[in-house]
Coordinates of C-alpha atoms in Angstrom, one line a residue:
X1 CA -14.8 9.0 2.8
X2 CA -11.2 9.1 1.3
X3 CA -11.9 7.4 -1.6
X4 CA -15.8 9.0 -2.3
X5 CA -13.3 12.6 -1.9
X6 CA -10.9 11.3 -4.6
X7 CA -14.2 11.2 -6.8
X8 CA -15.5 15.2 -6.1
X9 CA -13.0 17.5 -6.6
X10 CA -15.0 20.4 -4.0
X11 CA -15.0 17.1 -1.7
X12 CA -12.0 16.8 -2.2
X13 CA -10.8 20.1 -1.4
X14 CA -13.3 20.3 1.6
X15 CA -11.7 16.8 3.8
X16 CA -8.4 18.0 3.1
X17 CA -6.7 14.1 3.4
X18 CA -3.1 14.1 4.3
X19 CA -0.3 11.0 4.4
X20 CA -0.4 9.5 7.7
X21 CA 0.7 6.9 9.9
X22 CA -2.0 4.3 9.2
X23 CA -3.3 5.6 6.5
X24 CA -5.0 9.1 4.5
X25 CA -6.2 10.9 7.7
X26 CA -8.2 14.4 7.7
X27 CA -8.4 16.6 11.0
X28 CA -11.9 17.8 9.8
X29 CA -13.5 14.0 8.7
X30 CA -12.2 14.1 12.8
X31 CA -14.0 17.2 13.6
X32 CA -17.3 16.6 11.3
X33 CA -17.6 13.2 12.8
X34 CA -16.6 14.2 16.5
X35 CA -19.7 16.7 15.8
X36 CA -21.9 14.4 13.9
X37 CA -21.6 12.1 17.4
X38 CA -22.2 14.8 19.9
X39 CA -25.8 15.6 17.8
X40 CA -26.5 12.1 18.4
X41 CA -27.0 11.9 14.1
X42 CA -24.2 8.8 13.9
X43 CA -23.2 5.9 16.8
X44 CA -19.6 4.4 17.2
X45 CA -19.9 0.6 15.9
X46 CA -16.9 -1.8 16.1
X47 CA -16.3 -1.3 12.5
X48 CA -16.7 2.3 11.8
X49 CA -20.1 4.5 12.6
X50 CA -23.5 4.6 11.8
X51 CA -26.9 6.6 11.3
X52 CA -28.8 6.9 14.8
X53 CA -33.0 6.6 13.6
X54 CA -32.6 10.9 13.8
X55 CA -29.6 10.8 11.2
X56 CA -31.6 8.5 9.0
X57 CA -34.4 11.5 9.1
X58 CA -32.0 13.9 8.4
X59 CA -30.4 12.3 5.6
X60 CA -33.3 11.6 4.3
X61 CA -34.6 15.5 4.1
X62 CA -30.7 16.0 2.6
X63 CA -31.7 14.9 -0.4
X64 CA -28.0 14.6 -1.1
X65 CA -27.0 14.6 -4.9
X66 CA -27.8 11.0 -6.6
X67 CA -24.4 10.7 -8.2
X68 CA -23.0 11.3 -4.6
X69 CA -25.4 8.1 -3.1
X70 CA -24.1 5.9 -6.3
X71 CA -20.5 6.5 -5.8
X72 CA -20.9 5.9 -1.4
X73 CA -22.9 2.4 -2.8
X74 CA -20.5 1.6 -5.0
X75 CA -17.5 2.3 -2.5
X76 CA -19.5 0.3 0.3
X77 CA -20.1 -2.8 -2.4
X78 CA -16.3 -2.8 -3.1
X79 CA -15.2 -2.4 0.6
X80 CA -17.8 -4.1 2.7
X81 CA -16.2 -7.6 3.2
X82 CA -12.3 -6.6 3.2
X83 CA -10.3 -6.5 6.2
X84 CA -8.1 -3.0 7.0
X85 CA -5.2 -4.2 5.7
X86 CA -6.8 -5.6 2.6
X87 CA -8.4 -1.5 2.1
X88 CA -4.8 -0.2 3.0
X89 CA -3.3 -2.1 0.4
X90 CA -5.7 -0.7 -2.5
X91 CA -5.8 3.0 -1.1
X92 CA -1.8 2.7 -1.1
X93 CA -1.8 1.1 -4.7
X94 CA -4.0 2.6 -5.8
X95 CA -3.2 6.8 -4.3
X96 CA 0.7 6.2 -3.7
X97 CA 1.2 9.6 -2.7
X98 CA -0.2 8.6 1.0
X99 CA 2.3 5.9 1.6
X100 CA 5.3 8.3 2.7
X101 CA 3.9 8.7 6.1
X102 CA 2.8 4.8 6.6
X103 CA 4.2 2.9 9.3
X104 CA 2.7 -0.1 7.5
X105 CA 3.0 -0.1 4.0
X106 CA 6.0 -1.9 4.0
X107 CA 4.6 -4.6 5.2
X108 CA 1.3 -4.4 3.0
X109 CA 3.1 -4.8 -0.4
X110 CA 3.8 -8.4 0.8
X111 CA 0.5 -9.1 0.0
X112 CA -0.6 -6.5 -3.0
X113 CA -0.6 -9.9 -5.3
X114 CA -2.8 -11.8 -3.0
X115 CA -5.3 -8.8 -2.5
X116 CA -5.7 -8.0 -5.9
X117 CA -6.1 -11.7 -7.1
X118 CA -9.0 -11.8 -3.9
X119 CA -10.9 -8.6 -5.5
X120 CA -10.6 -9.5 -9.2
X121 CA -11.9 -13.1 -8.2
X122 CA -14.8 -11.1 -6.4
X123 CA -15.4 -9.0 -9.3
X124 CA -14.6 -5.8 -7.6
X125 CA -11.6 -4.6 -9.7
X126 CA -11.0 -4.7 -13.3
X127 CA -8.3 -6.6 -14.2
X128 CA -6.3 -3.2 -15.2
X129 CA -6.9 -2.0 -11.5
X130 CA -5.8 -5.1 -9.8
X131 CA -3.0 -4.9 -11.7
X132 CA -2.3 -2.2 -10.2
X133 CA -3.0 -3.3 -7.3
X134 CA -0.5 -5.5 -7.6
X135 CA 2.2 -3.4 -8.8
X136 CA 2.5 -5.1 -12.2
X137 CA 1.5 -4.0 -15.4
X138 CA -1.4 -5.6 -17.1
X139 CA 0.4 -8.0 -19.3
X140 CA 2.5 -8.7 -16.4
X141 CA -0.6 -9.6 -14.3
X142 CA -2.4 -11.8 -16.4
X143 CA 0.8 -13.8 -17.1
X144 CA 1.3 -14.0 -13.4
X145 CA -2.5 -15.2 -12.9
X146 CA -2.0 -18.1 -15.3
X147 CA 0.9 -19.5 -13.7
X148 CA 0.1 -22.7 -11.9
X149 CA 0.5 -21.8 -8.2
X150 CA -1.9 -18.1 -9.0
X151 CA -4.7 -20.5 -10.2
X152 CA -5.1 -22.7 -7.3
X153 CA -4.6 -19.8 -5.1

């Protein structure tokens, strides 16, 4: 939801993200979702939540806003297969203003070059983004990726 806000400014405005300990964190995302539970519309999973059968109905007579169901695809295409840290390390790169609060992104820029190397390979990120990614600048980057250890990599 943080980054699908980032995209809408009224969503944006609405979720209300704030730096936090492990990452951008929103007391109403908490509430809405606590809510969301309790109508028996979503189900705790051990990666995140989803629609019960009666929040696939209700979605469904939403009719939420197409550009709003391409951006979620689009988020949950370039998310699916990472692992927290992995999605910790591009929110941080990529939305440095949540980092003052982590207790982890110190640890996470270890990695930034090995991350962004993974989601260019996977075609996720432009080569401009996973530069950023990995705190370089483009030219930087590319040089970087054709040096001999970054190719075998």
């Amino acid at each position: 939801l943080f980054l699908v806000s980032n995209v809408f400014d009224d969503i944006n405005e609405l979720m209300r993200f704030e730096p936090h300990f492990l990452g951008p964190y929103s007391e109403v995302v908490v509430s809405v979702t606590e809510q969301l539970e309790t109508l028996g519309l979503i189900q705790k999973e051990t990666e995140g939540y989803t629609l019960t059968p009666m929040g696939t109905e209700v979605f469904a007579r939403l009719r939420p806003v197409p550009q709003l169901v391409s951006v979620m695809a689009d988020f949950k295409e370039l998310l699916n297969d990472l692992n927290d840290n992995d999605v910790l390390t591009f929110i941080y790169a990529c939305y440095p203003q949540y980092t003052k609060e982590s207790l982890l992104w110190e640890d996470l820029q270890k990695n930034r070059m090995r991350v962004a190397v993974s989601l260019l390979r996977k075609g996720k990120l432009s080569t401009g983004r996973a530069a950023q990614v990995a705190g370089l600048g483009e030219a930087d980057f590319i040089a970087t990726l054709n040096e001999p250890r970054t190719r075998r990599g």
